[in-house]
Amino acid sequence: QSDLFWGGSGDPAEIEASALCEVNDWLKRKEGANLEERRGFMQDTMNKMVASVRHGVMKPDGAARTIHECAALLGLELASDIAEDTVIVTGLRKNVTKSDLELTFREFGEIDEAAVASNSRGFGIVRFVSRTSAQETMNKFRLGEIVVQDVAVTVKVLKSQGTSFGTAPPES
C-alpha cells in the first residue's frame, strides 16, 4: 500500500521533488506522449498525492502546489500560471543532500525550500523567495556552469506550458 502514496522521510519538499522526478522520468520514457497519455499519468499522480494527504504525510497546500507543478511539467493546461520561482536540478550525484543544494544555490538569493528526490535519483528542486533569484540562476547556467559536489548540473526554471520545457506536445 505504501506505493500508493509518497512517504519517504515525510518531508513535504522531498515528496514534491520525488513527484516532479517521477514526472520528469515518465516524460523521458514516453517522449511524444499524447494529451490522453499525459492526462492519464497526471490522474495517477493526483491520486497518489491525495492519498499522501489522507495519510497525513503531506498538507493540502503543499499537495496542491505539487499537483500544479506536475501538470505544468507535463505541459497540461493550467487555470493559472505557476510562480516561476523554482528551479529543477538534474544530473546530481546520488549522495547530494538538501544542504548541498542550499550551499550551491544560496548565491542566487534567499532560498525558501530545497530538496532532493528520495531513493538517490540525482534530482532536486530549489524554490527561491524571489522569482528574480530563479532568473539569476538561469543566467549563470547559460553563461557557464553550476557545480554541486564537483559535478556540473543542469537547471531549468519550472514554468507553465510553452516555456523552458518547450511547448506542450501536440494533442494527438
XYZ file of C-alpha atoms in Angstrom:
172
model
C 0.000 0.000 0.000
C 2.917 2.394 0.587
C 3.427 2.641 -3.188
C 0.004 4.298 -3.393
C 1.327 7.485 -1.789
C 4.616 9.310 -1.223
C 6.116 8.719 2.160
C 9.889 8.783 2.181
C 11.189 10.872 5.049
C 7.836 12.632 5.287
C 9.478 15.928 4.336
C 6.969 17.770 2.094
C 9.731 19.288 -0.060
C 11.266 15.818 -0.598
C 7.842 14.496 -1.588
C 7.454 17.412 -4.024
C 10.903 16.698 -5.514
C 10.087 12.977 -5.774
C 6.779 13.658 -7.538
C 8.439 16.022 -10.028
C 11.229 13.491 -10.546
C 8.650 10.807 -11.386
C 7.017 13.124 -13.929
C 10.404 14.015 -15.418
C 11.362 10.325 -15.693
C 7.978 9.427 -17.222
C 8.375 12.161 -19.835
C 11.796 10.781 -20.784
C 10.351 7.273 -21.206
C 7.219 8.482 -23.029
C 8.702 11.069 -25.361
C 5.934 12.335 -27.626
C 3.148 11.192 -25.282
C -0.221 12.442 -26.455
C -2.631 14.512 -24.371
C -4.631 11.478 -23.231
C -1.497 9.687 -22.003
C -0.266 12.784 -20.175
C -3.678 13.291 -18.561
C -3.768 9.631 -17.512
C -0.352 9.911 -15.867
C -1.471 13.146 -14.190
C -4.560 11.381 -12.820
C -2.355 8.688 -11.280
C -0.104 11.389 -9.819
C -3.087 13.247 -8.341
C -4.480 10.058 -6.822
C -1.134 9.338 -5.190
C -0.909 12.918 -3.875
C -4.463 12.790 -2.483
C -3.577 9.544 -0.702
C -0.479 11.274 0.709
C -2.730 13.998 2.150
C -5.183 11.435 3.568
C -2.320 9.550 5.239
C -1.077 12.793 6.784
C 2.293 12.840 5.033
C 1.502 15.976 3.005
C -0.571 19.071 3.804
C -3.241 20.118 1.273
C -1.485 23.372 0.270
C 1.781 21.595 -0.488
C -0.041 18.842 -2.351
C -1.966 21.386 -4.438
C 1.273 23.202 -5.371
C 2.957 19.910 -6.276
C 0.000 18.795 -8.423
C 0.045 22.167 -10.202
C 3.801 21.864 -10.834
C 3.442 18.302 -12.137
C 0.706 19.410 -14.535
C 2.939 22.258 -15.765
C 5.836 19.861 -16.314
C 3.509 17.603 -18.310
C 2.524 20.573 -20.485
C -1.113 20.413 -19.422
C -3.316 23.477 -19.476
C -3.418 25.274 -16.125
C -6.073 27.559 -14.671
C -3.278 29.933 -13.622
C 0.451 30.203 -14.226
C 2.874 28.957 -11.606
C 5.191 31.342 -9.768
C 8.414 30.544 -11.707
C 10.470 30.785 -8.527
C 11.553 27.121 -8.537
C 14.425 25.510 -10.410
C 14.692 21.817 -11.192
C 18.213 20.455 -10.831
C 19.227 17.271 -12.659
C 22.483 15.395 -13.040
C 23.242 15.466 -9.315
C 25.456 12.885 -7.663
C 23.336 10.260 -5.947
C 24.588 11.324 -2.499
C 23.748 15.042 -2.778
C 21.758 16.401 0.152
C 19.402 19.296 0.700
C 22.302 21.116 2.417
C 24.473 20.694 -0.688
C 21.767 22.324 -2.815
C 21.330 25.173 -0.347
C 25.085 25.773 -0.209
C 25.370 25.939 -4.005
C 22.248 27.934 -4.822
C 22.203 30.500 -1.991
C 24.491 32.736 -4.079
C 21.466 33.470 -6.297
C 19.189 34.641 -3.499
C 17.213 33.643 -0.447
C 16.001 30.044 -0.609
C 12.503 29.224 0.572
C 12.979 25.469 0.251
C 15.351 22.939 -1.288
C 15.004 19.181 -1.586
C 16.449 16.111 -3.225
C 14.177 13.342 -4.537
C 14.165 10.202 -2.430
C 15.951 6.994 -3.481
C 19.135 8.753 -4.655
C 17.854 9.647 -8.108
C 20.078 12.647 -8.871
C 17.140 15.076 -8.983
C 16.405 18.093 -6.831
C 14.485 21.335 -6.593
C 15.295 24.750 -5.199
C 12.441 27.206 -4.532
C 13.560 30.772 -4.050
C 11.755 33.516 -2.158
C 12.001 35.631 -5.322
C 11.427 34.846 -8.972
C 14.449 37.037 -9.724
C 16.701 34.511 -7.980
C 15.492 31.736 -10.292
C 16.200 34.001 -13.278
C 19.707 34.758 -11.959
C 20.305 31.015 -11.612
C 19.385 30.528 -15.269
C 21.616 33.429 -16.327
C 24.593 31.802 -14.601
C 23.711 28.418 -16.132
C 23.548 29.911 -19.652
C 26.912 31.654 -19.254
C 28.811 28.883 -17.523
C 28.374 26.014 -15.139
C 26.626 25.461 -11.861
C 28.537 22.886 -9.865
C 27.212 20.787 -6.987
C 29.744 18.473 -5.317
C 32.259 18.917 -8.161
C 29.699 17.959 -10.830
C 28.210 20.372 -13.374
C 24.419 20.072 -13.166
C 21.543 21.042 -15.438
C 18.944 23.518 -14.198
C 15.574 24.604 -15.572
C 13.027 27.024 -14.208
C 9.741 25.251 -13.542
C 7.234 27.133 -15.699
C 3.763 26.804 -17.131
C 3.453 25.184 -20.579
C 5.118 26.703 -23.598
C 8.207 27.707 -21.627
C 11.696 26.356 -20.943
C 10.429 22.787 -21.153
C 9.151 23.506 -24.656
C 5.638 23.874 -25.860
C 3.071 21.305 -24.970
C 3.317 18.177 -27.103
C 0.770 18.039 -29.913
C -2.684 16.817 -28.965
C -2.976 13.509 -30.796
